CSV table of C-alpha atoms in Angstrom, one decimal:
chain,number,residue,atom,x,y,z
A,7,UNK,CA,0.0,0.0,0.0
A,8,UNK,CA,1.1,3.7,-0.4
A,9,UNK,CA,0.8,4.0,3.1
A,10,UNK,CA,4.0,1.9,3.2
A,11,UNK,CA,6.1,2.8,0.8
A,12,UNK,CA,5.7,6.5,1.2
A,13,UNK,CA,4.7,7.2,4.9
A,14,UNK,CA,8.7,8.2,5.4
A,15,UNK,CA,8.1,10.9,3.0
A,16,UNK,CA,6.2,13.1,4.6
A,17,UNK,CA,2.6,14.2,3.5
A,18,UNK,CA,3.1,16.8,0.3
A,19,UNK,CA,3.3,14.9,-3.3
A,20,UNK,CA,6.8,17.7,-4.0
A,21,UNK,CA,8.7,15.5,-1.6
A,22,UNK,CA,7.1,11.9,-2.9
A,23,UNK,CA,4.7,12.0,-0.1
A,24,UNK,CA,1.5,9.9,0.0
A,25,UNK,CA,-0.8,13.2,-0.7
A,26,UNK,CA,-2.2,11.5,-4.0
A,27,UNK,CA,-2.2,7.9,-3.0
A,28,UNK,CA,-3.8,9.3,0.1
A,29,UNK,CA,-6.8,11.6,-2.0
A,30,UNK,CA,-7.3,8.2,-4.6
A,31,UNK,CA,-8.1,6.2,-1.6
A,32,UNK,CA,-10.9,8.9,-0.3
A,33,UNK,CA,-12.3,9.4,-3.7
A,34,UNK,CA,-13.0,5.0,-3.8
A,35,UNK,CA,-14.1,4.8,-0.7
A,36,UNK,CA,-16.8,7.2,-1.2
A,37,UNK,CA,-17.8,6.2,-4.1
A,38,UNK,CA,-17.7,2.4,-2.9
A,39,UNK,CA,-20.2,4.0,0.3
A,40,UNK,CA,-22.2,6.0,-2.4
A,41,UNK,CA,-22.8,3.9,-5.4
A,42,UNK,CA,-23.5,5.0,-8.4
A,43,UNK,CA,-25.2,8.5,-9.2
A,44,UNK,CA,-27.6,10.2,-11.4
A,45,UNK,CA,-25.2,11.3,-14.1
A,46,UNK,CA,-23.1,7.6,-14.1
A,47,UNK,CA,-23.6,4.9,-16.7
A,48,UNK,CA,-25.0,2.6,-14.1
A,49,UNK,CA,-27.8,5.0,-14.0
A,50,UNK,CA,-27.9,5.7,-18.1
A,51,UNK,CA,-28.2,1.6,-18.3
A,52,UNK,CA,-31.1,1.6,-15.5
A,53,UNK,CA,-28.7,-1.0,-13.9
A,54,UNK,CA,-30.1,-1.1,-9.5
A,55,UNK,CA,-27.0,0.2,-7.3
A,56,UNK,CA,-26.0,-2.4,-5.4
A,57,UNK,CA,-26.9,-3.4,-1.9
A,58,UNK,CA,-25.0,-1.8,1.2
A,59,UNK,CA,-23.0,-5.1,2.0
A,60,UNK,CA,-21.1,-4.9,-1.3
A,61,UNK,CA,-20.0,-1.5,-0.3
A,62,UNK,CA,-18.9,-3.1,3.0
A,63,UNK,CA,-17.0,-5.7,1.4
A,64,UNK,CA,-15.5,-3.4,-1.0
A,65,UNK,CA,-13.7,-1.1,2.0
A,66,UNK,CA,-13.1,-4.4,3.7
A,67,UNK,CA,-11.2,-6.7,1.2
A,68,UNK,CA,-9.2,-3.3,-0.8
A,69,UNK,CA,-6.9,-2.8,2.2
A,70,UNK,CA,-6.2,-6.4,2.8
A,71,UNK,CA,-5.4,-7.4,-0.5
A,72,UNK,CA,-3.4,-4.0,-0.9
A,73,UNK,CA,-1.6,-5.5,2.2
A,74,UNK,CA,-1.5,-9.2,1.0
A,75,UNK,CA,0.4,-7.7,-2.1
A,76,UNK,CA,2.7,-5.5,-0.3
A,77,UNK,CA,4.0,-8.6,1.8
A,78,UNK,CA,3.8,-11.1,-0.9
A,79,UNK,CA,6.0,-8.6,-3.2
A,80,UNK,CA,7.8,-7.2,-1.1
A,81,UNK,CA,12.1,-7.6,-1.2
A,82,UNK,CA,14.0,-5.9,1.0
A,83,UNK,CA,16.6,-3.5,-0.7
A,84,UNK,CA,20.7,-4.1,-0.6
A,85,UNK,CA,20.8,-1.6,1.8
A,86,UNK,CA,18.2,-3.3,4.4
A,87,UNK,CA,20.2,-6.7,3.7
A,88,UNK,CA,23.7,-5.2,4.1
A,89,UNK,CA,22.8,-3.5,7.6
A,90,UNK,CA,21.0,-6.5,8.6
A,91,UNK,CA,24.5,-8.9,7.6
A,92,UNK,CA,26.5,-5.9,9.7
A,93,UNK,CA,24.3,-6.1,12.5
A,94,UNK,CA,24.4,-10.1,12.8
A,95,UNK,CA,28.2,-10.3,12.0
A,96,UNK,CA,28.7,-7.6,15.1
C-alpha cells in the first residue's frame, strides 16, 4: 500500500509523499459508500445500485489485498540486507 512505501516521506506529493495515494483512496471509498449517481452509466443503463453489503465488502477486502500484495511482493533493498548482515556479524 502507499501507506507503506511512502509514509517516510512526509505528507506533500513535491517530496514523494503519499498526498495522491492518500486523496485516490478517499475518492473510492466514497464512491464504494455511495454507489452510483444520477449522471453515471450505471444509472444511463437503469442497472439497480448495489446493496449496502457490497460497499462493505469493497472497503473491507481493498486494504487487505493491498496489504497481502505489499507482503507477498515485497524484497528488501541491498541496503536493508547489508545492515541486517552488519548487524548479525557484530
Amino acid at each position: 500500500m502507499a501507506t507503506t512505501v511512502k509514509w517516510r516521506n512526509g505528507l506533500w506529493v513535491q517530496h514523494d509523499g503519499y498526498e495522491y495515494p492518500f486523496f485516490l483512496v478517499v475518492v473510492a471509498g466514497v464512491l464504494a459508500l455511495t454507489g452510483p449517481g444520477r449522471w453515471s452509466a450505471d444509472h444511463a443503463l437503469g442497472l439497480a445500485p448495489w446493496p449496502v453489503w457490497v460497499s462493505v465488502a469493497a472497503l473491507v477486502v481493498s486494504p487487505v489485498s493491498g496489504l497481502m500484495t505489499r507482503a507477498l511482493l515485497h524484497h528488501p533493498s541491498v541496503a536493508e540486507g547489508a545492515s541486517e548482515d552488519a548487524h548479525a556479524a557484530g
